[in-house]
Amino acid sequence: MCRKVKIAGIIAEYNPFHNGHKYHIEQTRNNGATHIVAVMGGSFLQRGSAACMPKQIRAAAAIACGADIVIELPLPYAMSTAERFAYGGVYLLNSLGCVDAISFGSESKSLDKLKKAAEAVEDKQILADTKKLLKSGITYAAAREQAVKNAAGDDIAGILRSPNNTLAVEYIKQLMRQNSTIMPENIARYAAAHDSIKTSAEFASASYIRNNAAHNINELAKYVPPEAMTIYSRAIADGKAFYSDKKTETAVLAVLRTMTLDDIKSLPDISEGIENRIYSAVRTSSSLDEICEKIKTKRYTLARIRRIIMSAYVGLNGSYGKMPPPYIRVLGFNSKGAEVLNKAKKTASLNIFTSAAKIAKQGGSCESFIKLEAKATDLYSLGLPKPDVCGSDFTMSVRQSI
């Protein structure tokens, strides 16, 4: 790697990888990136939902479509609030010790405004005002936006209304908190917005694709790169694509019905007595939708409720979120990714692994994190058309792509 090198990091879910993601990578290359590191969530993702396809398939699609290396964002951060999601992703990029920039998409064309919003949400007075506004029963996001509006004006507060803007702000905030030398780079999103139900000739949101193209190969092919489509088609044929919530609903309900109030209290993101609403809802409901409807209020969003429920299902408790990621796990890489790995061997502050079994042998938090990840993958697999046997995380092969 003797030529001028610029390594850019992207934190993503690729659920699934689509044309908008390829556009983001292309624009990141246009900004001078020679190598791209993607940090990607595994079996369960930020909004408390299962990934539509297994992580190894999504990682392979990302590598085929422009990423050079994909590393896994551990479950406690992948299935968490925007703040914790960003914390874990930025922490891993920092830990590589060789990443120059973090590239993210947003609805804002102004990096300066995103930075000002990040500074605002870290302001002590705004943080205090946010806590006061929470007492009115609104969500944290709404309280924070109102506090920023009161102190910094509607222009900056408006930045926080978009999910992708919010994540961009969280990335910048984490760069500041972690005293990172990584530089933020903003890519204005093109065509379909996050979770949009609208489409264009080539672009649709991942949400639209999951909901409308999951069982229609011709529809799916409109919105994903051909290289990804080849991988997805094989996965569909093998029964390893498109997770079904209905297949695992009874299993999730069974776990919830065995939990005591103290068990629920130990889950992530439990506060303000929400455990009592959950405990009551579980005992008076016969479906997950019914449980969610009984818990939901203006303050408790569906995403938060889903995260708590799926945390219960996979055995994720609140203690994990208090620890930083203990390792760097590689899910896939190509020849340029191998160059990044060779450089990171000299600069990384965490050990780098391609084998889950080797992570488990490290003991301590490495062992507990990877066993949680493996358990989540085993339970996730039950929602696929053809489930895997237990232990697929430990048998997953990670080889260099061409």
Short mmCIF file of C-alpha atoms in Angstrom, two decimals, residues 141-310:
data_model
loop_
_atom_site.label_atom_id
_atom_site.label_comp_id
_atom_site.label_asym_id
_atom_site.label_seq_id
_atom_site.Cartn_x
_atom_site.Cartn_y
_atom_site.Cartn_z
CA ALA A 141 -36.35 12.13 19.67
CA ALA A 142 -39.22 14.63 19.89
CA ALA A 143 -37.97 16.03 23.19
CA ARG A 144 -34.46 16.50 21.84
CA GLU A 145 -35.70 18.15 18.66
CA GLN A 146 -37.82 20.60 20.68
CA ALA A 147 -34.91 21.40 23.02
CA VAL A 148 -32.62 22.07 20.05
CA LYS A 149 -35.29 24.23 18.41
CA ASN A 150 -35.67 26.32 21.56
CA ALA A 151 -31.92 26.89 21.86
CA ALA A 152 -30.56 26.82 18.31
CA GLY A 153 -33.55 27.54 16.07
CA ASP A 154 -35.75 25.55 13.73
CA ASP A 155 -33.13 25.36 10.96
CA ILE A 156 -30.81 23.21 13.07
CA ALA A 157 -33.65 21.36 14.83
CA GLY A 158 -35.08 20.45 11.43
CA ILE A 159 -31.95 18.43 10.72
CA LEU A 160 -33.07 15.95 13.39
CA ARG A 161 -36.41 15.15 11.73
CA SER A 162 -34.97 12.74 9.15
CA PRO A 163 -33.80 9.24 10.21
CA ASN A 164 -30.70 9.47 8.04
CA ASN A 165 -29.90 12.97 9.25
CA THR A 166 -30.25 11.70 12.81
CA LEU A 167 -27.74 8.91 12.16
CA ALA A 168 -25.34 11.35 10.49
CA VAL A 169 -25.56 13.60 13.56
CA GLU A 170 -24.93 10.58 15.82
CA TYR A 171 -21.84 9.58 13.80
CA ILE A 172 -20.41 13.09 14.08
CA LYS A 173 -21.26 13.16 17.80
CA GLN A 174 -19.39 9.90 18.34
CA LEU A 175 -16.38 11.15 16.40
CA MET A 176 -16.27 14.09 18.84
CA ARG A 177 -16.85 11.95 21.94
CA GLN A 178 -14.20 9.41 20.97
CA ASN A 179 -11.66 12.11 20.01
CA SER A 180 -11.39 10.51 16.61
CA THR A 181 -9.13 11.71 13.81
CA ILE A 182 -11.57 10.21 11.28
CA MET A 183 -13.12 12.91 9.11
CA PRO A 184 -16.88 12.95 8.40
CA GLU A 185 -18.03 13.01 4.77
CA ASN A 186 -21.65 13.67 3.85
CA ILE A 187 -23.22 12.15 0.73
CA ALA A 188 -26.60 13.66 -0.13
CA ARG A 189 -29.06 10.80 -0.59
CA TYR A 190 -30.29 10.20 -4.11
CA ALA A 191 -33.89 9.23 -4.95
CA ALA A 192 -35.81 7.12 -2.40
CA ALA A 193 -35.50 8.27 1.20
CA HIS A 194 -35.10 6.02 4.22
CA ASP A 195 -38.17 3.76 4.64
CA SER A 196 -39.90 5.55 1.75
CA ILE A 197 -42.80 3.83 0.01
CA LYS A 198 -41.95 5.69 -3.20
CA THR A 199 -39.71 4.38 -5.95
CA SER A 200 -37.98 5.65 -9.08
CA ALA A 201 -36.81 3.76 -12.15
CA GLU A 202 -33.74 2.37 -10.34
CA PHE A 203 -34.06 3.37 -6.70
CA ALA A 204 -36.23 2.14 -3.84
CA SER A 205 -35.66 2.11 -0.10
CA ALA A 206 -34.62 -1.10 1.61
CA SER A 207 -37.98 -1.01 3.40
CA TYR A 208 -39.89 -0.92 0.10
CA ILE A 209 -37.78 -3.78 -1.26
CA ARG A 210 -38.38 -5.95 1.82
CA ASN A 211 -42.12 -5.30 1.79
CA ASN A 212 -42.84 -5.43 -1.93
CA ALA A 213 -40.08 -7.28 -3.74
CA ALA A 214 -39.29 -10.02 -1.27
CA HIS A 215 -41.18 -12.72 -3.17
CA ASN A 216 -41.03 -11.23 -6.66
CA ILE A 217 -37.64 -11.74 -8.28
CA ASN A 218 -38.45 -9.46 -11.21
CA GLU A 219 -39.45 -6.64 -8.86
CA LEU A 220 -36.36 -7.21 -6.71
CA ALA A 221 -34.08 -7.08 -9.76
CA LYS A 222 -35.25 -3.55 -10.60
CA TYR A 223 -33.69 -2.05 -7.51
CA VAL A 224 -30.54 -4.04 -6.76
CA PRO A 225 -27.24 -4.25 -8.70
CA PRO A 226 -26.89 -7.28 -11.01
CA GLU A 227 -23.94 -8.55 -8.95
CA ALA A 228 -26.10 -8.55 -5.82
CA MET A 229 -29.04 -10.09 -7.67
CA THR A 230 -26.91 -13.09 -8.63
CA ILE A 231 -26.14 -13.68 -4.96
CA TYR A 232 -29.75 -13.10 -3.85
CA SER A 233 -31.13 -15.47 -6.51
CA ARG A 234 -28.89 -18.24 -5.25
CA ALA A 235 -29.92 -17.54 -1.65
CA ILE A 236 -33.62 -17.60 -2.59
CA ALA A 237 -33.18 -20.92 -4.38
CA ASP A 238 -31.38 -22.34 -1.33
CA GLY A 239 -34.12 -21.20 1.07
CA LYS A 240 -31.75 -18.75 2.77
CA ALA A 241 -33.48 -15.48 1.94
CA PHE A 242 -36.37 -13.46 3.31
CA TYR A 243 -36.90 -14.04 6.99
CA SER A 244 -40.52 -14.49 8.10
CA ASP A 245 -41.65 -13.07 11.45
CA LYS A 246 -44.59 -15.47 11.41
CA LYS A 247 -42.27 -18.49 11.50
CA THR A 248 -40.70 -17.39 14.78
CA GLU A 249 -43.66 -15.67 16.44
CA THR A 250 -44.61 -18.64 18.63
CA ALA A 251 -40.98 -19.05 19.74
CA VAL A 252 -40.77 -15.36 20.69
CA LEU A 253 -44.08 -15.55 22.57
CA ALA A 254 -42.87 -18.63 24.42
CA VAL A 255 -39.78 -16.78 25.66
CA LEU A 256 -41.79 -13.73 26.70
CA ARG A 257 -44.31 -15.85 28.64
CA THR A 258 -41.56 -17.43 30.74
CA MET A 259 -40.08 -14.08 31.83
CA THR A 260 -40.55 -12.60 35.28
CA LEU A 261 -40.82 -8.88 35.90
CA ASP A 262 -37.17 -8.88 37.04
CA ASP A 263 -36.15 -10.65 33.81
CA ILE A 264 -37.82 -7.89 31.79
CA LYS A 265 -36.16 -5.19 33.92
CA SER A 266 -32.74 -6.57 32.91
CA LEU A 267 -33.37 -6.02 29.17
CA PRO A 268 -31.81 -3.09 27.26
CA ASP A 269 -33.66 0.24 27.05
CA ILE A 270 -35.96 -0.45 30.02
CA SER A 271 -36.91 2.68 31.95
CA GLU A 272 -39.86 4.69 33.29
CA GLY A 273 -41.77 1.58 34.29
CA ILE A 274 -42.12 0.19 30.75
CA GLU A 275 -41.39 -3.27 32.19
CA ASN A 276 -44.81 -3.24 33.85
CA ARG A 277 -46.58 -2.50 30.56
CA ILE A 278 -44.64 -5.28 28.86
CA TYR A 279 -45.33 -7.82 31.62
CA SER A 280 -49.05 -7.03 31.53
CA ALA A 281 -49.26 -7.03 27.73
CA VAL A 282 -47.53 -10.41 27.44
CA ARG A 283 -50.07 -11.98 29.79
CA THR A 284 -53.11 -10.56 28.06
CA SER A 285 -52.12 -11.04 24.40
CA SER A 286 -51.95 -13.89 21.92
CA SER A 287 -49.78 -12.25 19.24
CA LEU A 288 -46.75 -9.97 18.98
CA ASP A 289 -48.78 -7.31 17.19
CA GLU A 290 -51.25 -7.29 20.07
CA ILE A 291 -48.43 -6.99 22.61
CA CYS A 292 -46.86 -4.08 20.74
CA GLU A 293 -50.17 -2.24 20.45
CA LYS A 294 -50.80 -2.56 24.19
CA ILE A 295 -47.34 -1.25 25.10
CA LYS A 296 -47.13 1.55 22.52
CA THR A 297 -47.62 5.16 23.64
CA LYS A 298 -46.39 8.53 22.40
CA ARG A 299 -43.27 7.94 24.45
CA TYR A 300 -42.64 4.28 23.67
CA THR A 301 -42.10 3.91 19.92
CA LEU A 302 -42.69 0.65 18.08
CA ALA A 303 -38.99 0.44 17.21
CA ARG A 304 -38.07 0.62 20.89
CA ILE A 305 -40.68 -1.99 21.80
CA ARG A 306 -39.52 -4.34 19.02
CA ARG A 307 -35.90 -4.00 20.17
CA ILE A 308 -36.88 -4.93 23.72
CA ILE A 309 -38.95 -7.92 22.56
CA MET A 310 -36.24 -9.26 20.27
#
